PDB file of C-alpha atoms in Angstrom:
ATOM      1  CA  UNK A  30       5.424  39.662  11.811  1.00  0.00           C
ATOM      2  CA  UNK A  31       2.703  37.600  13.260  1.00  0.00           C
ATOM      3  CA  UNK A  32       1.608  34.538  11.438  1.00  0.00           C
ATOM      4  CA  UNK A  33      -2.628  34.472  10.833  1.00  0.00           C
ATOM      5  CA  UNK A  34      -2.667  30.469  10.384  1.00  0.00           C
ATOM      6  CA  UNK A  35      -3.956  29.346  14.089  1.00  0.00           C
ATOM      7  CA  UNK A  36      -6.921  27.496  13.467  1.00  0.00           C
ATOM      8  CA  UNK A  37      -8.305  26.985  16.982  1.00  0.00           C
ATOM      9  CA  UNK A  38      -7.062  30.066  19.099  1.00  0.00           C
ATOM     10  CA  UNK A  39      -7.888  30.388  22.768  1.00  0.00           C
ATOM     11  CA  UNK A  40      -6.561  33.683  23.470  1.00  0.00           C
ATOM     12  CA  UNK A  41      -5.790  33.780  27.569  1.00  0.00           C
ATOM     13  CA  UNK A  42      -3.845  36.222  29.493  1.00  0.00           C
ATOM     14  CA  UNK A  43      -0.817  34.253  31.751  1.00  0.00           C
ATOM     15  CA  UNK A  44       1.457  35.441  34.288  1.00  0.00           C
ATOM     16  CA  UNK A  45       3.992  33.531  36.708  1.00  0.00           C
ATOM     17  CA  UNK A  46       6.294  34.341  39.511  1.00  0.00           C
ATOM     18  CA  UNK A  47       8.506  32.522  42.221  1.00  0.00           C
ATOM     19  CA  UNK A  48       5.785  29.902  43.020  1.00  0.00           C
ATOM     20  CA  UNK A  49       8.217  27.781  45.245  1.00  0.00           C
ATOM     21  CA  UNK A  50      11.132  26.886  42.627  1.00  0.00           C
ATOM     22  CA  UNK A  51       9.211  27.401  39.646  1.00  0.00           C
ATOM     23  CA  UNK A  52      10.719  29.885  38.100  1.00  0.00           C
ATOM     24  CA  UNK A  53      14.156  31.361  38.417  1.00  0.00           C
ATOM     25  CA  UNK A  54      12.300  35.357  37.098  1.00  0.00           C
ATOM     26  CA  UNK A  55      10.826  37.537  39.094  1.00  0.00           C
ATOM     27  CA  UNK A  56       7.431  38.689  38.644  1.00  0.00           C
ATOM     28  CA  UNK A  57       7.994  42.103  37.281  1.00  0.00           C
ATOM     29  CA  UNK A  58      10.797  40.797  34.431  1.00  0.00           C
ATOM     30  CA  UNK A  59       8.044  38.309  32.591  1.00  0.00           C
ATOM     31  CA  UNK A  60       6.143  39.658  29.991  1.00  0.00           C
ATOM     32  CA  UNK A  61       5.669  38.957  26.290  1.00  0.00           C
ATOM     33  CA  UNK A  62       3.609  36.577  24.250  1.00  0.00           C
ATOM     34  CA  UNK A  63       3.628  32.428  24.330  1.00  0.00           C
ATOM     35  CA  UNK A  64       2.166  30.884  21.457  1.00  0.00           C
ATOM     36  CA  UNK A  65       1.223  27.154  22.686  1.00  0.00           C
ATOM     37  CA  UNK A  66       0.220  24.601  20.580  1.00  0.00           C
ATOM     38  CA  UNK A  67      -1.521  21.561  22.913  1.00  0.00           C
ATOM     39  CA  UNK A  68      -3.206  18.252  22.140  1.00  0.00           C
ATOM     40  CA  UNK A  69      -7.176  18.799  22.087  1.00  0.00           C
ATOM     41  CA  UNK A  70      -7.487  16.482  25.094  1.00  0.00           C
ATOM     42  CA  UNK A  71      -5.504  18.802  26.903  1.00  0.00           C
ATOM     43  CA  UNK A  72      -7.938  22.138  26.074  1.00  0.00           C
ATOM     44  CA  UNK A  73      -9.946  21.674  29.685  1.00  0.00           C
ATOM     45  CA  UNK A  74      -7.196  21.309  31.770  1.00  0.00           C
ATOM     46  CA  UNK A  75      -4.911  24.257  30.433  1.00  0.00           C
ATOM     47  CA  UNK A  76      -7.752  26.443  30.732  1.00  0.00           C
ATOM     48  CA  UNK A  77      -8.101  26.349  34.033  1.00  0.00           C
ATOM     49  CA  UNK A  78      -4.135  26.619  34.484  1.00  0.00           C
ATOM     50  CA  UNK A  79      -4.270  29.338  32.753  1.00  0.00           C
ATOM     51  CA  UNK A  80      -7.099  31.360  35.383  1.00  0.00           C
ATOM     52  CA  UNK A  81      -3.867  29.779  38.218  1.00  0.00           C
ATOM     53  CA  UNK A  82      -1.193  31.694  35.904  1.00  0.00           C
ATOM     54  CA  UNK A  83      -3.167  34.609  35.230  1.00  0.00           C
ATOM     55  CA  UNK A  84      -3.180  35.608  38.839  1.00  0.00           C
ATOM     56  CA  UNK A  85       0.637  35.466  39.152  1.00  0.00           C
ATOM     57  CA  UNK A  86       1.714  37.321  35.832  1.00  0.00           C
ATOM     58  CA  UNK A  87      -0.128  39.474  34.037  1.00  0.00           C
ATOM     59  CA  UNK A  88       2.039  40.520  31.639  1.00  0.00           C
ATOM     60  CA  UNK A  89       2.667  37.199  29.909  1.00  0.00           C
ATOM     61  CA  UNK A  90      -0.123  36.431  27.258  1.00  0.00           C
ATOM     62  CA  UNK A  91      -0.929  32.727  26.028  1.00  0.00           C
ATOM     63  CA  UNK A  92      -1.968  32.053  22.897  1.00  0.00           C
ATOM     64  CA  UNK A  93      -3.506  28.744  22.814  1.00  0.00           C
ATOM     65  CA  UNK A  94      -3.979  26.206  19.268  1.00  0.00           C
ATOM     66  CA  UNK A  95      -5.649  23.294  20.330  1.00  0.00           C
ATOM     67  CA  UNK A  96      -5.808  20.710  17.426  1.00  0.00           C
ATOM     68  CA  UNK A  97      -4.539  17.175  17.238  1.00  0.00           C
ATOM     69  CA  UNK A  98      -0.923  16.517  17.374  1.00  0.00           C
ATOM     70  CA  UNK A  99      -0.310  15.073  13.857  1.00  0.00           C
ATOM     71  CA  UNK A 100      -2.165  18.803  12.674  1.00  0.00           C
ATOM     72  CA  UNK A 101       0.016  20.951  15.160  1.00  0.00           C
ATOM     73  CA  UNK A 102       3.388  19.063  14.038  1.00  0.00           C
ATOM     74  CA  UNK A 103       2.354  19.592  10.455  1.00  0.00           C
ATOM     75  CA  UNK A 104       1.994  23.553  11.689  1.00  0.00           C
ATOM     76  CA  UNK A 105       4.889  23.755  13.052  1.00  0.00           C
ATOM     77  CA  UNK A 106       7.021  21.959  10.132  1.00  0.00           C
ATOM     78  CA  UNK A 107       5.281  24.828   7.782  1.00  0.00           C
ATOM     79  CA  UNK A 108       6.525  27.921   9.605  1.00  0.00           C
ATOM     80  CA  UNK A 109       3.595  28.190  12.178  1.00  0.00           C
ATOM     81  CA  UNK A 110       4.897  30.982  15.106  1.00  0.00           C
ATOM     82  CA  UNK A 111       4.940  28.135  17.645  1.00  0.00           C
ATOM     83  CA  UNK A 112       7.263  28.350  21.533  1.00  0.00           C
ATOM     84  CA  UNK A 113       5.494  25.484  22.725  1.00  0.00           C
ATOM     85  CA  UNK A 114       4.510  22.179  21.968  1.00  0.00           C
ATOM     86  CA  UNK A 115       2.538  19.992  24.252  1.00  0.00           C
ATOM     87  CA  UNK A 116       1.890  17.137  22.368  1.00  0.00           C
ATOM     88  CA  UNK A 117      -0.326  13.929  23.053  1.00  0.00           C
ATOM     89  CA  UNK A 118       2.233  11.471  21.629  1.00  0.00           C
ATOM     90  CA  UNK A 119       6.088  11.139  21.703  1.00  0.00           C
ATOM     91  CA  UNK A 120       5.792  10.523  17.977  1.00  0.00           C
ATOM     92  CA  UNK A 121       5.148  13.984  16.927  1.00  0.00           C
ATOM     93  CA  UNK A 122       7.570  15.137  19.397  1.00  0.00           C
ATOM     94  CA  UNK A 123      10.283  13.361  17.849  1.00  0.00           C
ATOM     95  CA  UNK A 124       9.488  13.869  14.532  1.00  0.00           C
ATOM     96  CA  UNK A 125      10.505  17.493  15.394  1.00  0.00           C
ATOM     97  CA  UNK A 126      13.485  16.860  17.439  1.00  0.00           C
ATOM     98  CA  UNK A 127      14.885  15.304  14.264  1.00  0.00           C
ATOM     99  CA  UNK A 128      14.090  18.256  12.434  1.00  0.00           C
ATOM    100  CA  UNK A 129      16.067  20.447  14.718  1.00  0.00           C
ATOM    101  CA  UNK A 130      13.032  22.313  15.654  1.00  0.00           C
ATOM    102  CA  UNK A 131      12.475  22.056  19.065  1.00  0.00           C
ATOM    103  CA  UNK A 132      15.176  23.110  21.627  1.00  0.00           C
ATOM    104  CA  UNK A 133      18.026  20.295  22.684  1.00  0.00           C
ATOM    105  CA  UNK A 134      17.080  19.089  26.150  1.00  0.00           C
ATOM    106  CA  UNK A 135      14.142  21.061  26.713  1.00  0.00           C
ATOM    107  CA  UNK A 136      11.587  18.151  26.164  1.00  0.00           C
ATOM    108  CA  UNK A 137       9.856  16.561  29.387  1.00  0.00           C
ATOM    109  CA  UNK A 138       7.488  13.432  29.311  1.00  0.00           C
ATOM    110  CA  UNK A 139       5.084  15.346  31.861  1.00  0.00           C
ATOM    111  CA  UNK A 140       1.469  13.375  31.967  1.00  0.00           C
ATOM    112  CA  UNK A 141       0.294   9.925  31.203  1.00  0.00           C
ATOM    113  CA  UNK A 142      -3.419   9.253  29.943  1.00  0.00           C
ATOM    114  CA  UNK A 143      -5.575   5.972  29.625  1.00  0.00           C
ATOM    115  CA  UNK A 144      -7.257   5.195  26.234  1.00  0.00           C
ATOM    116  CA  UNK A 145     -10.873   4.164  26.553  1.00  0.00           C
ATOM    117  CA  UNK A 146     -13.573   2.612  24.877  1.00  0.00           C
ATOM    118  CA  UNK A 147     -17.206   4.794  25.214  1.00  0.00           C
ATOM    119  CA  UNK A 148     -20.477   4.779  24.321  1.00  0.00           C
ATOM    120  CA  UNK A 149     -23.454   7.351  24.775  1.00  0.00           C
ATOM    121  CA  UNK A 150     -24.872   7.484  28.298  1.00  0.00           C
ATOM    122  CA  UNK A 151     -28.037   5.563  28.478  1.00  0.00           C
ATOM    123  CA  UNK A 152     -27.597   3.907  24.796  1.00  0.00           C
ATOM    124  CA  UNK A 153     -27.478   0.506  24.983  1.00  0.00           C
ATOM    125  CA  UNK A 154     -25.162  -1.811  22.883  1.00  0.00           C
ATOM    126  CA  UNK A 155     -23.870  -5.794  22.701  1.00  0.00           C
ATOM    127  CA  UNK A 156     -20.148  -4.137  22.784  1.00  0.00           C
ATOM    128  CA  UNK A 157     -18.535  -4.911  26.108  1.00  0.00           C
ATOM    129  CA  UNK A 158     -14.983  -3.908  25.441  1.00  0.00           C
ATOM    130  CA  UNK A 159     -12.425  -3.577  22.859  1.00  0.00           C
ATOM    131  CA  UNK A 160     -12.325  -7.386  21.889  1.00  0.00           C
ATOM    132  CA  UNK A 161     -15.667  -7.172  20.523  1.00  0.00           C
ATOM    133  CA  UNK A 162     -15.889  -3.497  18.904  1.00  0.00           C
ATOM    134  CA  UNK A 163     -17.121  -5.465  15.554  1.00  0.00           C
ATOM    135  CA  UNK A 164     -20.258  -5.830  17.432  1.00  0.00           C
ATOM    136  CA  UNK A 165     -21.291  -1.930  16.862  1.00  0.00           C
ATOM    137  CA  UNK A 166     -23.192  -1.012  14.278  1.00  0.00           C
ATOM    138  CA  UNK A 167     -20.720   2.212  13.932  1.00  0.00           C
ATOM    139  CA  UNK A 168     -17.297   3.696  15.691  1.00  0.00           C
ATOM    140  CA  UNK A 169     -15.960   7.114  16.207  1.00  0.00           C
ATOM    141  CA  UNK A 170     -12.760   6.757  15.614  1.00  0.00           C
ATOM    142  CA  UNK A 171      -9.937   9.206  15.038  1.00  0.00           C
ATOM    143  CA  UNK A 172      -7.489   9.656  11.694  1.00  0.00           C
ATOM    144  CA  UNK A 173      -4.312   7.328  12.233  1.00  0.00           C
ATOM    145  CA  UNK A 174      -2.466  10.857  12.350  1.00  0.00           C
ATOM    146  CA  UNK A 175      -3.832  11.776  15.347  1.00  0.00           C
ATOM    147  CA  UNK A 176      -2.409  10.326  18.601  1.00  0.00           C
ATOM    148  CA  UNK A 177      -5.518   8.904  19.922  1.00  0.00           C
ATOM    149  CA  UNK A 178      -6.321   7.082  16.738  1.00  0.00           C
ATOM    150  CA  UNK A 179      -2.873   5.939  16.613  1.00  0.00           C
ATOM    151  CA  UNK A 180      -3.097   4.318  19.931  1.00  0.00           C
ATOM    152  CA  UNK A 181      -6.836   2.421  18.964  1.00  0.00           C
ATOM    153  CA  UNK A 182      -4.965   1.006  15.852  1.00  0.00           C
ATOM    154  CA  UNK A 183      -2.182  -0.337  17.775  1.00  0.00           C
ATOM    155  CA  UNK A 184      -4.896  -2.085  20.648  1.00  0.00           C
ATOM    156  CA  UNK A 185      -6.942  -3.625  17.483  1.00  0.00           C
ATOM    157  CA  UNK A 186      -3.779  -4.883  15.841  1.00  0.00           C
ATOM    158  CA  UNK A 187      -2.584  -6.345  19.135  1.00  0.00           C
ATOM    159  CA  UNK A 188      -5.880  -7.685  19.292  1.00  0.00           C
ATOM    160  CA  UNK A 189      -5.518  -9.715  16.207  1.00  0.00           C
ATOM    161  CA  UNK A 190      -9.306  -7.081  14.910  1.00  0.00           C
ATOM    162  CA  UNK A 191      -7.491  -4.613  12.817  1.00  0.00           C
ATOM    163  CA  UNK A 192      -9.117  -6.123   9.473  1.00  0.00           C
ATOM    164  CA  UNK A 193     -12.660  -6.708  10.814  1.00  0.00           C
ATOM    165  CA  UNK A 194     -12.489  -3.286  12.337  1.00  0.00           C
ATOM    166  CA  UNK A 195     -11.736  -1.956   9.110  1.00  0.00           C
ATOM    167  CA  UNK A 196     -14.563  -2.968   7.421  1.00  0.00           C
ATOM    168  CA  UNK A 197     -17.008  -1.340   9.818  1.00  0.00           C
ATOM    169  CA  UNK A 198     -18.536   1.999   9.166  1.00  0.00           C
ATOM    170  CA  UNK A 199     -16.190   4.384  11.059  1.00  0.00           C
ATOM    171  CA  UNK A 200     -16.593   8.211  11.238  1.00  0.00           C
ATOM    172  CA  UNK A 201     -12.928   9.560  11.635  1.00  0.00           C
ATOM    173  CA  UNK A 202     -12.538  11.972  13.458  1.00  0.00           C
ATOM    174  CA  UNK A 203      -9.730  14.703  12.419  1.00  0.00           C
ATOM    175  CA  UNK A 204      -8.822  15.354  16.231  1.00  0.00           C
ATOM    176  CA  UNK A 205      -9.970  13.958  19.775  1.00  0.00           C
ATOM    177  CA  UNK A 206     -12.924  16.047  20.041  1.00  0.00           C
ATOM    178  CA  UNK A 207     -14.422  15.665  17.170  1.00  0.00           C
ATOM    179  CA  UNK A 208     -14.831  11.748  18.348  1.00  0.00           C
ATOM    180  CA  UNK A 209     -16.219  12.563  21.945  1.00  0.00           C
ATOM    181  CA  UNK A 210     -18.897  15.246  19.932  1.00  0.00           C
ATOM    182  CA  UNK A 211     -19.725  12.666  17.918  1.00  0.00           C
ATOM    183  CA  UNK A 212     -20.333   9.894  20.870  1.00  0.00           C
ATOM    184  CA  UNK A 213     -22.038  12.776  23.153  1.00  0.00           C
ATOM    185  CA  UNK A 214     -24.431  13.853  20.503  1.00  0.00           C
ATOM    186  CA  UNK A 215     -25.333   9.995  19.952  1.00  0.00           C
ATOM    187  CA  UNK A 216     -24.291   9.458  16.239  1.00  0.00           C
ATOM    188  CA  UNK A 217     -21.859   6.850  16.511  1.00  0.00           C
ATOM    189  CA  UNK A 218     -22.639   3.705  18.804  1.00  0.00           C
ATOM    190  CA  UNK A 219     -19.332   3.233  20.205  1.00  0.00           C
ATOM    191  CA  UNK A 220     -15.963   5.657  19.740  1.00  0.00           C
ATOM    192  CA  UNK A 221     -12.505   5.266  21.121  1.00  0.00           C
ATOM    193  CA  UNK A 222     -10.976   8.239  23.279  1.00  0.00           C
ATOM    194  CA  UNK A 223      -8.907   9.294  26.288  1.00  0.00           C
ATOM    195  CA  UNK A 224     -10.179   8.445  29.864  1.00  0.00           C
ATOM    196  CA  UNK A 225      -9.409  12.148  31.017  1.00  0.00           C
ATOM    197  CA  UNK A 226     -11.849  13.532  27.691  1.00  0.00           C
ATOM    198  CA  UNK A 227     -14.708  10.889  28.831  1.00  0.00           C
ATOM    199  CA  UNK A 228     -14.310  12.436  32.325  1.00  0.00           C
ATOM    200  CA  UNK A 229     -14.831  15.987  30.746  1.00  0.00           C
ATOM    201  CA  UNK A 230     -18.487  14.992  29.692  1.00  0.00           C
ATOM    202  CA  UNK A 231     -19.415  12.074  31.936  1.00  0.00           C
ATOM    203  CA  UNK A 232     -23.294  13.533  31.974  1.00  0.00           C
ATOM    204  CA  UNK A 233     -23.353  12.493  28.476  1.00  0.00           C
ATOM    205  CA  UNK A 234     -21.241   9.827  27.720  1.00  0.00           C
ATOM    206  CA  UNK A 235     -20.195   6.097  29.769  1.00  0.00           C
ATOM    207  CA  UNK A 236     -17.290   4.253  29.496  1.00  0.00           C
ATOM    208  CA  UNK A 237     -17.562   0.904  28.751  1.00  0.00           C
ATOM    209  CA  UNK A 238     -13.787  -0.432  29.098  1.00  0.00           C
ATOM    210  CA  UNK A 239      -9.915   0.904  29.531  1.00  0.00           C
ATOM    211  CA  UNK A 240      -7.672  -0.941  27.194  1.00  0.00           C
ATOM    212  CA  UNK A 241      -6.597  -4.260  27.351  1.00  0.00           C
ATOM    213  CA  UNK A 242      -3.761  -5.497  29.478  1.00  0.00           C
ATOM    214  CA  UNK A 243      -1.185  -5.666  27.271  1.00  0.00           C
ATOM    215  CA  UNK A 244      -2.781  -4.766  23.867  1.00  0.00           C
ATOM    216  CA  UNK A 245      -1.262  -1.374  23.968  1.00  0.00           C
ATOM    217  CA  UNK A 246       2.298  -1.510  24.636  1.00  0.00           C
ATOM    218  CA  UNK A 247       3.012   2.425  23.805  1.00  0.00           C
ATOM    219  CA  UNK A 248       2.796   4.418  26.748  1.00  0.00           C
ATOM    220  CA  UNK A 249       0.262   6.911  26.320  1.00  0.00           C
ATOM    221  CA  UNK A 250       2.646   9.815  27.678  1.00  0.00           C
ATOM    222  CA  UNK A 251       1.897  13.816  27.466  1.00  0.00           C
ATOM    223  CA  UNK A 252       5.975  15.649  26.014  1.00  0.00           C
ATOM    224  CA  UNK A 253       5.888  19.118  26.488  1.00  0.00           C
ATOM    225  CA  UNK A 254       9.094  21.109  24.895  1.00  0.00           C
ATOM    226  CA  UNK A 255       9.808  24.658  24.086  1.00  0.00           C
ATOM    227  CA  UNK A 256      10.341  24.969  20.242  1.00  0.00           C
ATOM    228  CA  UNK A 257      12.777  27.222  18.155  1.00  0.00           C
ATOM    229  CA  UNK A 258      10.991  30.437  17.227  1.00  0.00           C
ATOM    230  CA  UNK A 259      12.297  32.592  15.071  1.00  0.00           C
ATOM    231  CA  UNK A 260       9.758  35.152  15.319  1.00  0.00           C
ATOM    232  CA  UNK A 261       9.862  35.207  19.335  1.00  0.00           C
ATOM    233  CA  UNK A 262      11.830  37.991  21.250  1.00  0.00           C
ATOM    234  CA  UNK A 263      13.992  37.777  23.549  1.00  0.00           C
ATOM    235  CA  UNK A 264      11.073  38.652  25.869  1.00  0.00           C
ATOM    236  CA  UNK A 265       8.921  35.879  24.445  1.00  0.00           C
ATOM    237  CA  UNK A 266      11.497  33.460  24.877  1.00  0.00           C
ATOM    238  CA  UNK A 267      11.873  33.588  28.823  1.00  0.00           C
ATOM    239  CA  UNK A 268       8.087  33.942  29.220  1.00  0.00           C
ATOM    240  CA  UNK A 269       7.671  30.504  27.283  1.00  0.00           C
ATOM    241  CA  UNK A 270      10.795  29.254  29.586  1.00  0.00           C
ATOM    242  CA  UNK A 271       8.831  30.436  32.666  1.00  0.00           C
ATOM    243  CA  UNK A 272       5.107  28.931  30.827  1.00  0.00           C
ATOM    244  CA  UNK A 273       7.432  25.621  30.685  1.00  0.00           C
ATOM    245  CA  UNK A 274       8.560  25.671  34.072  1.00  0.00           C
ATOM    246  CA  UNK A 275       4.945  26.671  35.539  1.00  0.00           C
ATOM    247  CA  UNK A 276       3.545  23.703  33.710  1.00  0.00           C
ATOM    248  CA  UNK A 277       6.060  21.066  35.541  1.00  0.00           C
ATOM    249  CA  UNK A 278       5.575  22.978  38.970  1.00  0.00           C
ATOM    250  CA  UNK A 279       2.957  21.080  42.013  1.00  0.00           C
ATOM    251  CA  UNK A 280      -0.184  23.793  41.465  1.00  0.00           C
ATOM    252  CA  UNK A 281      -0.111  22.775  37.458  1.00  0.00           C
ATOM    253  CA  UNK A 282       0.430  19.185  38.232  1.00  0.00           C
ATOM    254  CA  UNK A 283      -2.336  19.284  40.798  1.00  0.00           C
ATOM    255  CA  UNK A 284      -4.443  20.667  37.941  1.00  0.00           C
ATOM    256  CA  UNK A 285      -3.792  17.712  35.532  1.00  0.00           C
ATOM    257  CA  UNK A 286      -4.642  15.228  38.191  1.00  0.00           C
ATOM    258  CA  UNK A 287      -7.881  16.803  38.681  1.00  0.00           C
ATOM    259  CA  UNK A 288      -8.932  16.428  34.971  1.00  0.00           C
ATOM    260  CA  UNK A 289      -7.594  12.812  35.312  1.00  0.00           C
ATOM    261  CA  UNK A 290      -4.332  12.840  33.753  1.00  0.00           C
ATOM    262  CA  UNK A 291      -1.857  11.508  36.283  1.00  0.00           C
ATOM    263  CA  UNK A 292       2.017  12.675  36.371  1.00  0.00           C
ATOM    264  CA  UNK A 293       4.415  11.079  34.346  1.00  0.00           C
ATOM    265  CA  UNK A 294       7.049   8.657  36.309  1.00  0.00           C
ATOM    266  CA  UNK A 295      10.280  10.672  35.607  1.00  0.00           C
ATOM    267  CA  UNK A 296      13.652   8.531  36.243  1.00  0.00           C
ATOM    268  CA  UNK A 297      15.167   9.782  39.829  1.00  0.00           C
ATOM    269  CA  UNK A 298      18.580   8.789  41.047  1.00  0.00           C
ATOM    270  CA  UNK A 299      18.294   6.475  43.865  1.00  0.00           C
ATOM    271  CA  UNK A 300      18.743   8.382  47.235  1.00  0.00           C
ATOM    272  CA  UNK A 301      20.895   5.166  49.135  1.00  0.00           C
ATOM    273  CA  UNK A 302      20.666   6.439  52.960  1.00  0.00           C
ATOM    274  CA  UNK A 303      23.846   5.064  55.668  1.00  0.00           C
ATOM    275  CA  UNK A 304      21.458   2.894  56.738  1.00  0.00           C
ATOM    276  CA  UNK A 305      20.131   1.576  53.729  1.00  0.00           C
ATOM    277  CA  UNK A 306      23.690   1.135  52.516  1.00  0.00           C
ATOM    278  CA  UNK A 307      25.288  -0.331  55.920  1.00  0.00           C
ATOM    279  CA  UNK A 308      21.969  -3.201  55.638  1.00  0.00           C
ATOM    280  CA  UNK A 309      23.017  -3.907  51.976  1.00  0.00           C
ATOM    281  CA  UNK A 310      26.576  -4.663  52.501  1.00  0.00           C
TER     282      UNK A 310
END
């Protein structure tokens, strides 16, 4: 039985085929339904991955919860129907490979993000990066359980600011969005979000700074892994195998680029050519 707790459903229709090596079904043998739980900064992006899926299988629906990570994990720990987690930190990742709840080996680091500092396009401010945030009358910030937030309270610490930025007046956000609403619609001076979600409304908002060489020493990596589902059927299961293998393919990564995230460096064996190997000896 299906379980009614999604709290920000995007229904979408997916499908996916032999796209190049993508996917080891054919066409005709995918069907069945994908629940996928994504980071909010992800929401633009998949959408439009989704339109590129749709037109290869039909039969596969996507059920999309877009919320913060820290709120998805929480989800998923209570029961939530879930086959697949992309998260917006490797924290809340982990959290659940400990648990045993997301399938052994299926977990790949796919996109990386930059975390920057905005304020309202046109709205002027004595803030000219992260080193002097104090200087705003107000910041959008989000809850330290969401990734984002997470990543602004390790830059401040590094910075030495965590205490002064404490004492400011800060509107927490409870997810990404909620912080770029609240810098788009003008009611905080300056808020703290990713450089791909700044991209996503650059008619209403500026950036005025990327983080800090060296004040944010987590990489700000995108792990996407299929999750144990013990209301999915067997159908369900291969379509969120082939959803997982679409997302890793060139078209999806091409996607992601577009919105601004860039690929994640995955660790390739060295290819050592006779050449290469006859000049090293």
């Amino acid at each position: 039985m299906k379980k009614k707790i999604l709290t920000t459903l995007l229904a979408g229709v997916f499908c996916m085929s032999t796209v190049g090596s993508v996917s080891v079904y054919a066409a005709e043998d995918v069907k069945g339904e994908v629940y996928a739980f994504i980071a909010a900064s992800l929401s633009n992006s998949m959408e439009q991955i989704q339109k590129d899926f749709n037109e290869i299988h039909p039969d596969v629906e996507i059920l999309y919860n877009a919320d913060s990570s820290g709120t998805l994990q929480t989800q998923i720990q209570e029961g939530a129907r879930c086959d697949l987690f992309f998260s917006a930190a490797q924290k809340q990742m982990d959290v659940l490979k400990q648990d045993k709840l997301v399938k052994e080996d299926s977990v790949v680091d796919l996109l990386e993000n930059k975390v920057v500092l905005i304020k309202p396009k046109g709205q002027e401010t004595k803030v000219t990066g992260f080193e002097n945030i104090t200087d705003a009358a107000n910041l959008a910030l989000a809850g330290d359980s969401v990734p984002v937030g997470q990543y602004a309270r390790e830059i401040f610490t590094n910075l030495g600011i965590m205490e002064d930025v404490e004492k400011m007046e800060i509107n927490e956000g409870k997810n990404v969005s909620e912080v770029l609403a609240a810098i788009s619609e003008g009611s905080n001076e300056v808020g703290v979000v990713y450089a791909t979600d700044a991209a996503s409304v650059a008619d209403k908002v500026e950036i005025i700074a990327e983080a800090p060489a060296d004040s944010l020493k987590t990489p700000v990596l995108y792990p996407v892994g299929l999750i144990e589902s013990a209301d999915a059927t067997e159908d369900d299961a291969k379509a969120a195998e082939v959803f997982m293998e679409y997302l890793q393919s060139e078209e999806a990564i091409k996607v992601f680029e577009e919105y601004g995230f860039s690929a994640a460096l995955s660790e390739e064996p060295e290819v050592v050519t006779e050449e290469a190997e006859a000049a090293g000896k």
